[in-house]
Amino acid sequence: MPEKTLLKHTDTPNSETMDFYLSQKGYEASRKALTSYEPAKLIDEVKGSGLRGRGGAGFSTGMKWSFVPKDIFPKYLVCNADESEPGTFKDRALIERYPHSVIEGIIIACWAVQINSAFIYIRGEFTLGAKKLQKAIDEAYQKGFLGKNIFGSKFNLDITVHRGAGAYICGEETGLLTSIEGYRGYPKIKPPFPAIQGLFAKPTVINNVETLANLPYILNNGAQWFKSMGTEKSPGPKIFCVSGHVNKPGLYELPLGTPCMEIINNYGGGVWKNRKLKAVIPGGSSAPVLTAAQAEKLNMDYEAVAAAGSMLGSGGLIVMDETVCMVNALYNLIRFYHHESCGQCTPCRYGTGWLDKILHRMEHGNGKQGDIELMLNICDNMRGKTICVLADAAAMPVQSFIKNFRDEFEYHIKEHKCTVTI
Ligand SMILES: Cc1cc2nc3c(=O)[nH]c(=O)nc-3n(C[C@H](O)[C@H](O)[C@H](O)COP(=O)(O)O)c2cc1C
Ligand code: SF4
């Protein structure tokens, strides 16, 4: 197993405490940032490292920071800790087991963009995480790493923990901002992008927990060290969340570009019960499903997964064995998206509902001729036609399940039952 960075200490007792973090060179990176880096130079360093957002889209972190206007104040940073994508459970581990690395990442990002007020928007169900985070923030204030004149400099920074109320859509960045503002978490049309007009209509940086947790290591070890892992366009370590039909589900921190089958077999302990692999979803539930044959040739970096027709997304690798009925699996996914649609846009509100209804009847032996075409038509009317991409996130699984496993959908309609008999 390659040496771990982000998860190196998460299994050590008391890893969440300030004392432990300080014993691991904690807060040296943020001190270094504030004392020896001009903000612009720091942005260049992060750009140069090639760090890409770990929340799903994989956008260059340094580039995102550079879009923020220099002359408008106040500006805000929001750490996205909503983590509601099915198959994704990495941010929770960082928050509960190594929260100071996230706080330190926030300090570094805020110095780079000259932000004095940050929020951590944490998923409502993460009660323990919220408590641990608040405790870690309190410890950082006591040490003078947060608050006024941090590290004895002229720089001030406050962090506020904001708990969500259990809505997946509040992980979408504009829905999240609306929720912090005190409204129902409705996404907004972009542009304007949050970097220009975000929280309270001010410039706002939104970064995922894992993205921010990488920053102290980049500062301590340098951009070249970061680039020595992964591929040229997808550098650095990535936490893969392996779930489903493997012997050892869990979190595996590996360089981007690690082969999918190596993750499943060498780290995940192989497909369970000596069964055959049928399919994988490589990047959380929104990512198109791939067949076993595609998985066998797949490297887990942004470019390679996109070239295979899917997305690396959050790194949530969902493994399905030969006993999975693909109609049932898709029905399960679509029920989630139907439930979580915020309802603002007609194609999403109705589209997810219709998909849910059609898959329900198909799954229960009442599918009709033409249902496959009807679902594909609904997906066409959802993709790219709504305020946010939740509609696309629901349509992409449908299109890919039908494309790769169409015979199972046809069999369900014709024979009123599953092809899978095990
Ligand atoms: C429906 C939906 C849900 C999302 N949920 C999350 C989430 O839980 N956590 C997250 O970091 N990003 C989530 N995102 C992506 C965010 O909108 C945003 O791109 C991300 O937080 C940016 O951080 P990054 O650049 O560090 O990846 C979601 C996007 C969509 C469309
Ligand atoms: S696409 Fe769906 S979730 Fe996104 S804003 Fe429209 S209705 Fe809401």
GROMACS .gro file of C-alpha atoms and ligand atoms in nm:
model
  461
    1MET     CA    1   0.000   0.000   0.000
    2PRO     CA    2   0.150   0.343  -0.096
    3GLU     CA    3   0.223   0.575   0.194
    4LYS     CA    4  -0.086   0.763   0.306
    5THR     CA    5  -0.108   1.139   0.352
    6LEU     CA    6  -0.464   1.252   0.422
    7LEU     CA    7  -0.568   0.938   0.610
    8LYS     CA    8  -0.228   0.860   0.763
    9HIS     CA    9  -0.344   0.925   1.119
   10THR     CA   10  -0.719   0.876   1.105
   11ASP     CA   11  -0.701   0.538   1.280
   12THR     CA   12  -0.476   0.665   1.561
   13PRO     CA   13  -0.646   0.724   1.898
   14ASN     CA   14  -0.702   1.097   1.974
   15SER     CA   15  -0.608   1.197   1.618
   16GLU     CA   16  -0.878   1.464   1.633
   17THR     CA   17  -0.712   1.659   1.916
   18MET     CA   18  -0.495   1.969   1.890
   19ASP     CA   19  -0.216   1.799   2.089
   20PHE     CA   20  -0.196   1.514   1.841
   21TYR     CA   21  -0.210   1.746   1.540
   22LEU     CA   22   0.067   1.965   1.681
   23SER     CA   23   0.281   1.652   1.731
   24GLN     CA   24   0.255   1.599   1.352
   25LYS     CA   25   0.385   1.945   1.248
   26GLY     CA   26   0.029   2.075   1.271
   27TYR     CA   27  -0.030   2.440   1.184
   28GLU     CA   28   0.328   2.482   1.056
   29ALA     CA   29   0.197   2.502   0.699
   30SER     CA   30  -0.054   2.777   0.775
   31ARG     CA   31   0.206   2.969   0.978
   32LYS     CA   32   0.442   2.939   0.681
   33ALA     CA   33   0.170   3.057   0.443
   34LEU     CA   34   0.096   3.368   0.647
   35THR     CA   35   0.456   3.456   0.721
   36SER     CA   36   0.637   3.375   0.397
   37TYR     CA   37   0.384   3.376   0.110
   38GLU     CA   38   0.228   3.675  -0.059
   39PRO     CA   39  -0.135   3.575  -0.135
   40ALA     CA   40  -0.074   3.584  -0.512
   41LYS     CA   41   0.231   3.361  -0.478
   42LEU     CA   42   0.031   3.116  -0.270
   43ILE     CA   43  -0.241   3.098  -0.536
   44ASP     CA   44   0.032   3.030  -0.794
   45GLU     CA   45   0.177   2.754  -0.576
   46VAL     CA   46  -0.162   2.581  -0.546
   47LYS     CA   47  -0.228   2.630  -0.918
   48GLY     CA   48   0.115   2.483  -0.989
   49SER     CA   49   0.045   2.177  -0.774
   50GLY     CA   50  -0.241   2.086  -1.009
   51LEU     CA   51  -0.480   2.028  -0.716
   52ARG     CA   52  -0.833   1.975  -0.848
   53GLY     CA   53  -1.154   1.996  -0.646
   54ARG     CA   54  -1.243   1.669  -0.476
   55GLY     CA   55  -1.614   1.752  -0.441
   56GLY     CA   56  -1.710   1.619  -0.782
   57ALA     CA   57  -1.633   1.850  -1.072
   58GLY     CA   58  -1.252   1.829  -1.048
   59PHE     CA   59  -1.199   2.199  -1.125
   60SER     CA   60  -0.853   2.350  -1.061
   61THR     CA   61  -0.851   2.487  -0.706
   62GLY     CA   62  -0.591   2.760  -0.767
   63MET     CA   63  -0.775   2.870  -1.080
   64LYS     CA   64  -1.103   2.896  -0.888
   65TRP     CA   65  -0.936   3.117  -0.627
   66SER     CA   66  -0.787   3.341  -0.894
   67PHE     CA   67  -1.137   3.432  -1.024
   68VAL     CA   68  -1.225   3.606  -0.696
   69PRO     CA   69  -1.210   3.988  -0.728
   70LYS     CA   70  -0.928   4.138  -0.519
   71ASP     CA   71  -1.101   4.466  -0.439
   72ILE     CA   72  -1.444   4.361  -0.306
   73PHE     CA   73  -1.497   4.301   0.065
   74PRO     CA   74  -1.618   4.112   0.257
   75LYS     CA   75  -1.546   3.785   0.078
   76TYR     CA   76  -1.632   3.445   0.214
   77LEU     CA   77  -1.504   3.090   0.205
   78VAL     CA   78  -1.738   2.796   0.248
   79CYS     CA   79  -1.609   2.448   0.316
   80ASN     CA   80  -1.858   2.204   0.166
   81ALA     CA   81  -1.904   1.924   0.420
   82ASP     CA   82  -2.252   1.824   0.308
   83GLU     CA   83  -2.138   1.486   0.173
   84SER     CA   84  -2.472   1.337   0.074
   85GLU     CA   85  -2.385   1.167  -0.256
   86PRO     CA   86  -2.467   0.795  -0.218
   87GLY     CA   87  -2.142   0.596  -0.217
   88THR     CA   88  -1.935   0.882  -0.072
   89PHE     CA   89  -1.809   0.881   0.286
   90LYS     CA   90  -1.459   1.032   0.290
   91ASP     CA   91  -1.521   1.385   0.421
   92ARG     CA   92  -1.687   1.245   0.730
   93ALA     CA   93  -1.369   1.052   0.817
   94LEU     CA   94  -1.153   1.365   0.782
   95ILE     CA   95  -1.393   1.572   0.990
   96GLU     CA   96  -1.436   1.320   1.268
   97ARG     CA   97  -1.079   1.190   1.281
   98TYR     CA   98  -0.853   1.472   1.157
   99PRO     CA   99  -1.050   1.799   1.171
  100HIS     CA  100  -0.744   2.019   1.226
  101SER     CA  101  -0.615   1.935   0.877
  102VAL     CA  102  -0.939   2.078   0.736
  103ILE     CA  103  -0.922   2.388   0.958
  104GLU     CA  104  -0.561   2.443   0.858
  105GLY     CA  105  -0.657   2.408   0.492
  106ILE     CA  106  -0.924   2.674   0.544
  107ILE     CA  107  -0.668   2.912   0.699
  108ILE     CA  108  -0.436   2.865   0.401
  109ALA     CA  109  -0.715   2.918   0.146
  110CYS     CA  110  -0.844   3.224   0.330
  111TRP     CA  111  -0.499   3.382   0.339
  112ALA     CA  112  -0.452   3.315  -0.033
  113VAL     CA  113  -0.780   3.485  -0.123
  114GLN     CA  114  -0.774   3.738   0.166
  115ILE     CA  115  -1.093   3.619   0.330
  116ASN     CA  116  -1.171   3.691   0.696
  117SER     CA  117  -1.486   3.487   0.739
  118ALA     CA  118  -1.535   3.118   0.664
  119PHE     CA  119  -1.822   2.875   0.709
  120ILE     CA  120  -1.821   2.499   0.726
  121TYR     CA  121  -2.155   2.372   0.597
  122ILE     CA  122  -2.190   2.026   0.748
  123ARG     CA  123  -2.451   1.766   0.664
  124GLY     CA  124  -2.726   1.767   0.928
  125GLU     CA  125  -2.691   1.397   1.004
  126PHE     CA  126  -2.321   1.439   1.097
  127THR     CA  127  -2.392   1.512   1.462
  128LEU     CA  128  -2.065   1.367   1.588
  129GLY     CA  129  -1.869   1.540   1.311
  130ALA     CA  130  -2.025   1.878   1.396
  131LYS     CA  131  -1.931   1.834   1.763
  132LYS     CA  132  -1.573   1.732   1.687
  133LEU     CA  133  -1.534   2.013   1.439
  134GLN     CA  134  -1.659   2.272   1.685
  135LYS     CA  135  -1.425   2.137   1.953
  136ALA     CA  136  -1.130   2.156   1.714
  137ILE     CA  137  -1.226   2.512   1.613
  138ASP     CA  138  -1.248   2.613   1.981
  139GLU     CA  139  -0.900   2.467   2.038
  140ALA     CA  140  -0.767   2.662   1.739
  141TYR     CA  141  -0.912   2.988   1.876
  142GLN     CA  142  -0.751   2.918   2.216
  143LYS     CA  143  -0.411   2.872   2.051
  144GLY     CA  144  -0.446   3.194   1.850
  145PHE     CA  145  -0.464   3.010   1.517
  146LEU     CA  146  -0.810   3.158   1.456
  147GLY     CA  147  -0.963   3.490   1.558
  148LYS     CA  148  -0.776   3.819   1.560
  149ASN     CA  149  -0.411   3.859   1.455
  150ILE     CA  150  -0.355   3.492   1.391
  151PHE     CA  151   0.002   3.367   1.435
  152GLY     CA  152   0.076   3.720   1.557
  153SER     CA  153   0.005   3.863   1.209
  154LYS     CA  154  -0.245   4.134   1.110
  155PHE     CA  155  -0.469   3.871   0.956
  156ASN     CA  156  -0.806   3.790   1.119
  157LEU     CA  157  -1.015   3.482   1.048
  158ASP     CA  158  -1.336   3.345   1.197
  159ILE     CA  159  -1.486   3.005   1.120
  160THR     CA  160  -1.853   2.927   1.180
  161VAL     CA  161  -1.998   2.576   1.167
  162HIS     CA  162  -2.337   2.574   0.996
  163ARG     CA  163  -2.537   2.252   1.021
  164GLY     CA  164  -2.760   2.150   0.732
  165ALA     CA  165  -3.098   1.987   0.776
  166GLY     CA  166  -3.052   1.674   0.569
  167ALA     CA  167  -3.106   1.784   0.208
  168TYR     CA  168  -2.882   1.647  -0.069
  169ILE     CA  169  -2.943   1.958  -0.277
  170CYS     CA  170  -2.767   2.171  -0.013
  171GLY     CA  171  -2.442   2.006  -0.126
  172GLU     CA  172  -2.485   2.184  -0.461
  173GLU     CA  173  -2.290   2.503  -0.409
  174THR     CA  174  -2.559   2.762  -0.478
  175GLY     CA  175  -2.824   2.564  -0.285
  176LEU     CA  176  -2.576   2.553   0.001
  177LEU     CA  177  -2.526   2.930  -0.005
  178THR     CA  178  -2.901   2.994  -0.010
  179SER     CA  179  -2.936   2.765   0.290
  180ILE     CA  180  -2.667   2.954   0.488
  181GLU     CA  181  -2.847   3.278   0.404
  182GLY     CA  182  -3.145   3.138   0.593
  183TYR     CA  183  -3.368   3.047   0.299
  184ARG     CA  184  -3.490   2.715   0.167
  185GLY     CA  185  -3.190   2.554  -0.009
  186TYR     CA  186  -3.285   2.637  -0.366
  187PRO     CA  187  -2.998   2.641  -0.620
  188LYS     CA  188  -2.952   2.952  -0.831
  189ILE     CA  189  -2.875   2.998  -1.199
  190LYS     CA  190  -2.506   3.044  -1.284
  191PRO     CA  191  -2.362   3.287  -1.391
  192PRO     CA  192  -2.304   3.477  -1.174
  193PHE     CA  193  -2.070   3.218  -1.027
  194PRO     CA  194  -2.014   3.224  -0.651
  195ALA     CA  195  -1.654   3.344  -0.699
  196ILE     CA  196  -1.804   3.672  -0.827
  197GLN     CA  197  -2.138   3.684  -0.646
  198GLY     CA  198  -2.190   3.418  -0.382
  199LEU     CA  199  -2.283   3.428  -0.014
  200PHE     CA  200  -2.481   3.744   0.069
  201ALA     CA  201  -2.403   3.847  -0.292
  202LYS     CA  202  -2.031   3.875  -0.211
  203PRO     CA  203  -1.740   3.689  -0.374
  204THR     CA  204  -1.725   3.338  -0.229
  205VAL     CA  205  -1.488   3.044  -0.257
  206ILE     CA  206  -1.652   2.703  -0.213
  207ASN     CA  207  -1.425   2.405  -0.164
  208ASN     CA  208  -1.479   2.048  -0.061
  209VAL     CA  209  -1.341   1.912   0.269
  210GLU     CA  210  -1.089   1.680   0.100
  211THR     CA  211  -0.971   1.959  -0.133
  212LEU     CA  212  -0.894   2.183   0.164
  213ALA     CA  213  -0.733   1.902   0.365
  214ASN     CA  214  -0.470   1.866   0.090
  215LEU     CA  215  -0.343   2.223   0.133
  216PRO     CA  216  -0.126   2.184   0.448
  217TYR     CA  217   0.063   1.898   0.278
  218ILE     CA  218   0.114   2.098  -0.041
  219LEU     CA  219   0.255   2.384   0.166
  220ASN     CA  220   0.476   2.158   0.377
  221ASN     CA  221   0.608   1.938   0.095
  222GLY     CA  222   0.579   2.160  -0.214
  223ALA     CA  223   0.387   2.148  -0.540
  224GLN     CA  224   0.644   1.913  -0.698
  225TRP     CA  225   0.589   1.655  -0.424
  226PHE     CA  226   0.214   1.668  -0.492
  227LYS     CA  227   0.270   1.629  -0.864
  228SER     CA  228   0.492   1.327  -0.808
  229MET     CA  229   0.172   1.131  -0.735
  230GLY     CA  230  -0.102   1.052  -0.983
  231THR     CA  231  -0.103   1.151  -1.348
  232GLU     CA  232   0.008   1.471  -1.518
  233LYS     CA  233  -0.342   1.617  -1.539
  234SER     CA  234  -0.480   1.448  -1.226
  235PRO     CA  235  -0.203   1.476  -0.968
  236GLY     CA  236  -0.203   1.394  -0.599
  237PRO     CA  237  -0.361   1.147  -0.363
  238LYS     CA  238  -0.733   1.068  -0.367
  239ILE     CA  239  -0.951   0.905  -0.109
  240PHE     CA  240  -1.155   0.634  -0.281
  241CYS     CA  241  -1.472   0.525  -0.101
  242VAL     CA  242  -1.520   0.158  -0.187
  243SER     CA  243  -1.867   0.021  -0.119
  244GLY     CA  244  -2.096  -0.255  -0.237
  245HIS     CA  245  -2.005  -0.615  -0.310
  246VAL     CA  246  -1.642  -0.631  -0.199
  247ASN     CA  247  -1.488  -0.819   0.090
  248LYS     CA  248  -1.336  -0.509   0.248
  249PRO     CA  249  -1.541  -0.198   0.185
  250GLY     CA  250  -1.386   0.122   0.320
  251LEU     CA  251  -1.169   0.422   0.248
  252TYR     CA  252  -0.849   0.376   0.048
  253GLU     CA  253  -0.615   0.666  -0.011
  254LEU     CA  254  -0.424   0.604  -0.335
  255PRO     CA  255  -0.267   0.811  -0.611
  256LEU     CA  256  -0.509   0.927  -0.879
  257GLY     CA  257  -0.479   0.700  -1.180
  258THR     CA  258  -0.467   0.378  -0.976
  259PRO     CA  259  -0.635   0.100  -1.180
  260CYS     CA  260  -0.994   0.033  -1.078
  261MET     CA  261  -0.936  -0.343  -1.051
  262GLU     CA  262  -0.634  -0.286  -0.826
  263ILE     CA  263  -0.859  -0.090  -0.590
  264ILE     CA  264  -1.127  -0.359  -0.598
  265ASN     CA  265  -0.897  -0.662  -0.573
  266ASN     CA  266  -0.587  -0.551  -0.385
  267TYR     CA  267  -0.746  -0.309  -0.141
  268GLY     CA  268  -1.117  -0.394  -0.139
  269GLY     CA  269  -1.033  -0.765  -0.101
  270GLY     CA  270  -1.202  -0.862  -0.430
  271VAL     CA  271  -1.566  -0.920  -0.517
  272TRP     CA  272  -1.731  -1.099  -0.225
  273LYS     CA  273  -1.853  -1.459  -0.210
  274ASN     CA  274  -1.631  -1.550  -0.508
  275ARG     CA  275  -1.885  -1.394  -0.738
  276LYS     CA  276  -1.815  -1.223  -1.067
  277LEU     CA  277  -1.802  -0.847  -1.111
  278LYS     CA  278  -2.098  -0.713  -1.305
  279ALA     CA  279  -2.070  -0.335  -1.293
  280VAL     CA  280  -1.912  -0.039  -1.118
  281ILE     CA  281  -2.021   0.318  -1.058
  282PRO     CA  282  -1.684   0.495  -1.036
  283GLY     CA  283  -1.766   0.835  -0.888
  284GLY     CA  284  -2.071   0.833  -0.662
  285SER     CA  285  -2.431   0.767  -0.759
  286SER     CA  286  -2.450   1.046  -1.019
  287ALA     CA  287  -2.173   0.896  -1.232
  288PRO     CA  288  -2.272   0.676  -1.529
  289VAL     CA  289  -2.244   0.303  -1.459
  290LEU     CA  290  -1.970   0.102  -1.636
  291THR     CA  291  -1.959  -0.267  -1.720
  292ALA     CA  292  -1.708  -0.514  -1.572
  293ALA     CA  293  -1.525  -0.518  -1.907
  294GLN     CA  294  -1.488  -0.139  -1.894
  295ALA     CA  295  -1.379  -0.151  -1.528
  296GLU     CA  296  -1.104  -0.397  -1.616
  297LYS     CA  297  -0.934  -0.136  -1.837
  298LEU     CA  298  -1.011   0.165  -1.622
  299ASN     CA  299  -0.764   0.391  -1.442
  300MET     CA  300  -0.914   0.607  -1.170
  301ASP     CA  301  -0.822   0.958  -1.277
  302TYR     CA  302  -1.042   1.238  -1.412
  303GLU     CA  303  -0.939   1.198  -1.776
  304ALA     CA  304  -0.946   0.818  -1.795
  305VAL     CA  305  -1.286   0.784  -1.630
  306ALA     CA  306  -1.430   1.056  -1.858
  307ALA     CA  307  -1.282   0.880  -2.163
  308ALA     CA  308  -1.462   0.561  -2.053
  309GLY     CA  309  -1.791   0.753  -2.052
  310SER     CA  310  -1.831   0.821  -1.681
  311MET     CA  311  -1.701   1.060  -1.413
  312LEU     CA  312  -1.450   1.030  -1.129
  313GLY     CA  313  -1.684   1.258  -0.931
  314SER     CA  314  -1.632   1.224  -0.558
  315GLY     CA  315  -1.437   0.898  -0.587
  316GLY     CA  316  -1.723   0.683  -0.458
  317LEU     CA  317  -1.660   0.345  -0.619
  318ILE     CA  318  -1.977   0.133  -0.596
  319VAL     CA  319  -1.915  -0.232  -0.684
  320MET     CA  320  -2.195  -0.459  -0.807
  321ASP     CA  321  -2.168  -0.835  -0.836
  322GLU     CA  322  -2.342  -1.069  -1.083
  323THR     CA  323  -2.652  -1.107  -0.863
  324VAL     CA  324  -2.754  -0.743  -0.897
  325CYS     CA  325  -3.068  -0.675  -1.098
  326MET     CA  326  -2.991  -0.357  -1.289
  327VAL     CA  327  -3.357  -0.253  -1.303
  328ASN     CA  328  -3.377  -0.280  -0.926
  329ALA     CA  329  -3.045  -0.096  -0.877
  330LEU     CA  330  -3.156   0.191  -1.103
  331TYR     CA  331  -3.498   0.209  -0.937
  332ASN     CA  332  -3.321   0.243  -0.603
  333LEU     CA  333  -3.104   0.530  -0.733
  334ILE     CA  334  -3.391   0.714  -0.897
  335ARG     CA  335  -3.607   0.702  -0.587
  336PHE     CA  336  -3.325   0.895  -0.418
  337TYR     CA  337  -3.308   1.166  -0.688
  338HIS     CA  338  -3.686   1.198  -0.700
  339HIS     CA  339  -3.694   1.247  -0.324
  340GLU     CA  340  -3.407   1.499  -0.330
  341SER     CA  341  -3.516   1.714  -0.627
  342CYS     CA  342  -3.586   2.060  -0.484
  343GLY     CA  343  -3.875   2.100  -0.727
  344GLN     CA  344  -3.790   2.441  -0.873
  345CYS     CA  345  -3.751   2.322  -1.233
  346THR     CA  346  -4.031   2.139  -1.416
  347PRO     CA  347  -3.803   1.897  -1.609
  348CYS     CA  348  -3.643   1.782  -1.284
  349ARG     CA  349  -3.953   1.784  -1.065
  350TYR     CA  350  -4.161   1.589  -1.316
  351GLY     CA  351  -3.877   1.401  -1.482
  352THR     CA  352  -3.747   1.238  -1.165
  353GLY     CA  353  -4.107   1.159  -1.064
  354TRP     CA  354  -4.193   0.996  -1.396
  355LEU     CA  355  -3.869   0.797  -1.398
  356ASP     CA  356  -3.948   0.676  -1.047
  357LYS     CA  357  -4.302   0.570  -1.152
  358ILE     CA  358  -4.187   0.390  -1.468
  359LEU     CA  359  -3.908   0.205  -1.288
  360HIS     CA  360  -4.146   0.116  -1.005
  361ARG     CA  361  -4.387  -0.053  -1.244
  362MET     CA  362  -4.104  -0.220  -1.436
  363GLU     CA  363  -3.949  -0.351  -1.116
  364HIS     CA  364  -4.287  -0.486  -1.003
  365GLY     CA  365  -4.353  -0.676  -1.326
  366ASN     CA  366  -4.583  -0.418  -1.485
  367GLY     CA  367  -4.346  -0.256  -1.736
  368LYS     CA  368  -4.499  -0.159  -2.071
  369GLN     CA  369  -4.364  -0.176  -2.425
  370GLY     CA  370  -4.214   0.165  -2.502
  371ASP     CA  371  -4.109   0.232  -2.142
  372ILE     CA  372  -3.738   0.228  -2.229
  373GLU     CA  373  -3.786   0.482  -2.506
  374LEU     CA  374  -4.008   0.689  -2.278
  375MET     CA  375  -3.737   0.699  -2.009
  376LEU     CA  376  -3.472   0.802  -2.262
  377ASN     CA  377  -3.701   1.074  -2.393
  378ILE     CA  378  -3.757   1.205  -2.040
  379CYS     CA  379  -3.379   1.209  -1.983
  380ASP     CA  380  -3.328   1.413  -2.302
  381ASN     CA  381  -3.573   1.664  -2.168
  382MET     CA  382  -3.393   1.685  -1.834
  383ARG     CA  383  -3.026   1.717  -1.930
  384GLY     CA  384  -2.892   2.068  -1.961
  385LYS     CA  385  -3.236   2.222  -1.916
  386THR     CA  386  -3.248   2.303  -1.546
  387ILE     CA  387  -3.108   2.545  -1.289
  388CYS     CA  388  -2.861   2.297  -1.138
  389VAL     CA  389  -2.721   1.965  -1.250
  390LEU     CA  390  -2.922   1.743  -1.016
  391ALA     CA  391  -3.146   1.672  -1.314
  392ASP     CA  392  -2.840   1.558  -1.515
  393ALA     CA  393  -2.720   1.358  -1.214
  394ALA     CA  394  -3.050   1.166  -1.223
  395ALA     CA  395  -3.065   1.130  -1.602
  396MET     CA  396  -2.706   1.006  -1.651
  397PRO     CA  397  -2.748   0.686  -1.449
  398VAL     CA  398  -3.071   0.608  -1.639
  399GLN     CA  399  -2.909   0.658  -1.980
  400SER     CA  400  -2.600   0.455  -1.887
  401PHE     CA  401  -2.789   0.168  -1.721
  402ILE     CA  402  -3.005   0.135  -2.034
  403LYS     CA  403  -2.707   0.168  -2.269
  404ASN     CA  404  -2.499  -0.096  -2.090
  405PHE     CA  405  -2.769  -0.334  -1.965
  406ARG     CA  406  -3.062  -0.280  -2.205
  407ASP     CA  407  -3.137  -0.652  -2.232
  408GLU     CA  408  -3.225  -0.665  -1.862
  409PHE     CA  409  -3.476  -0.382  -1.901
  410GLU     CA  410  -3.628  -0.550  -2.208
  411TYR     CA  411  -3.650  -0.883  -2.024
  412HIS     CA  412  -3.828  -0.718  -1.729
  413ILE     CA  413  -4.088  -0.569  -1.963
  414LYS     CA  414  -4.139  -0.887  -2.168
  415GLU     CA  415  -4.118  -1.154  -1.898
  416HIS     CA  416  -4.236  -0.946  -1.599
  417LYS     CA  417  -3.941  -1.065  -1.391
  418CYS     CA  418  -3.561  -1.039  -1.347
  419THR     CA  419  -3.293  -1.205  -1.556
  420VAL     CA  420  -3.101  -1.255  -1.234
  421THR     CA  421  -3.202  -1.577  -1.063
  422ILE     CA  422  -2.928  -1.631  -0.802
  423LIG     C1  423  -2.668   1.789  -0.653
  423LIG     C2  424  -2.527   1.818  -0.613
  423LIG     C3  425  -2.480   1.780  -0.489
  423LIG     C4  426  -2.349   1.809  -0.450
  423LIG     N1  427  -2.306   1.768  -0.328
  423LIG     C5  428  -2.179   1.799  -0.288
  423LIG     C6  429  -2.132   1.762  -0.159
  423LIG     O1  430  -2.205   1.701  -0.079
  423LIG     N2  431  -2.005   1.794  -0.125
  423LIG     C7  432  -1.922   1.864  -0.211
  423LIG     O2  433  -1.809   1.896  -0.175
  423LIG     N3  434  -1.964   1.899  -0.334
  423LIG     C8  435  -2.090   1.870  -0.373
  423LIG     N4  436  -2.132   1.911  -0.496
  423LIG     C9  437  -2.038   1.991  -0.579
  423LIG    C10  438  -2.043   2.139  -0.534
  423LIG     O3  439  -2.149   2.204  -0.605
  423LIG    C11  440  -1.912   2.212  -0.562
  423LIG     O4  441  -1.878   2.194  -0.696
  423LIG    C12  442  -1.797   2.168  -0.475
  423LIG     O5  443  -1.826   2.175  -0.339
  423LIG    C13  444  -1.675   2.257  -0.504
  423LIG     O6  445  -1.563   2.217  -0.428
  423LIG     P1  446  -1.430   2.162  -0.497
  423LIG     O7  447  -1.395   2.256  -0.609
  423LIG     O8  448  -1.330   2.165  -0.388
  423LIG     O9  449  -1.462   2.024  -0.547
  423LIG    C14  450  -2.263   1.880  -0.538
  423LIG    C15  451  -2.309   1.918  -0.665
  423LIG    C16  452  -2.440   1.887  -0.702
  423LIG    C17  453  -2.488   1.929  -0.837
  424SF4     S1  454  -3.247   2.075  -1.136
  424SF4    FE1  455  -3.380   1.984  -0.980
  424SF4     S2  456  -3.268   2.006  -0.789
  424SF4    FE2  457  -3.171   2.146  -0.938
  424SF4     S3  458  -3.275   2.340  -0.906
  424SF4    FE3  459  -3.389   2.236  -1.065
  424SF4     S4  460  -3.551   2.121  -0.954
  424SF4    FE4  461  -3.398   2.185  -0.804
   0.00000   0.00000   0.00000
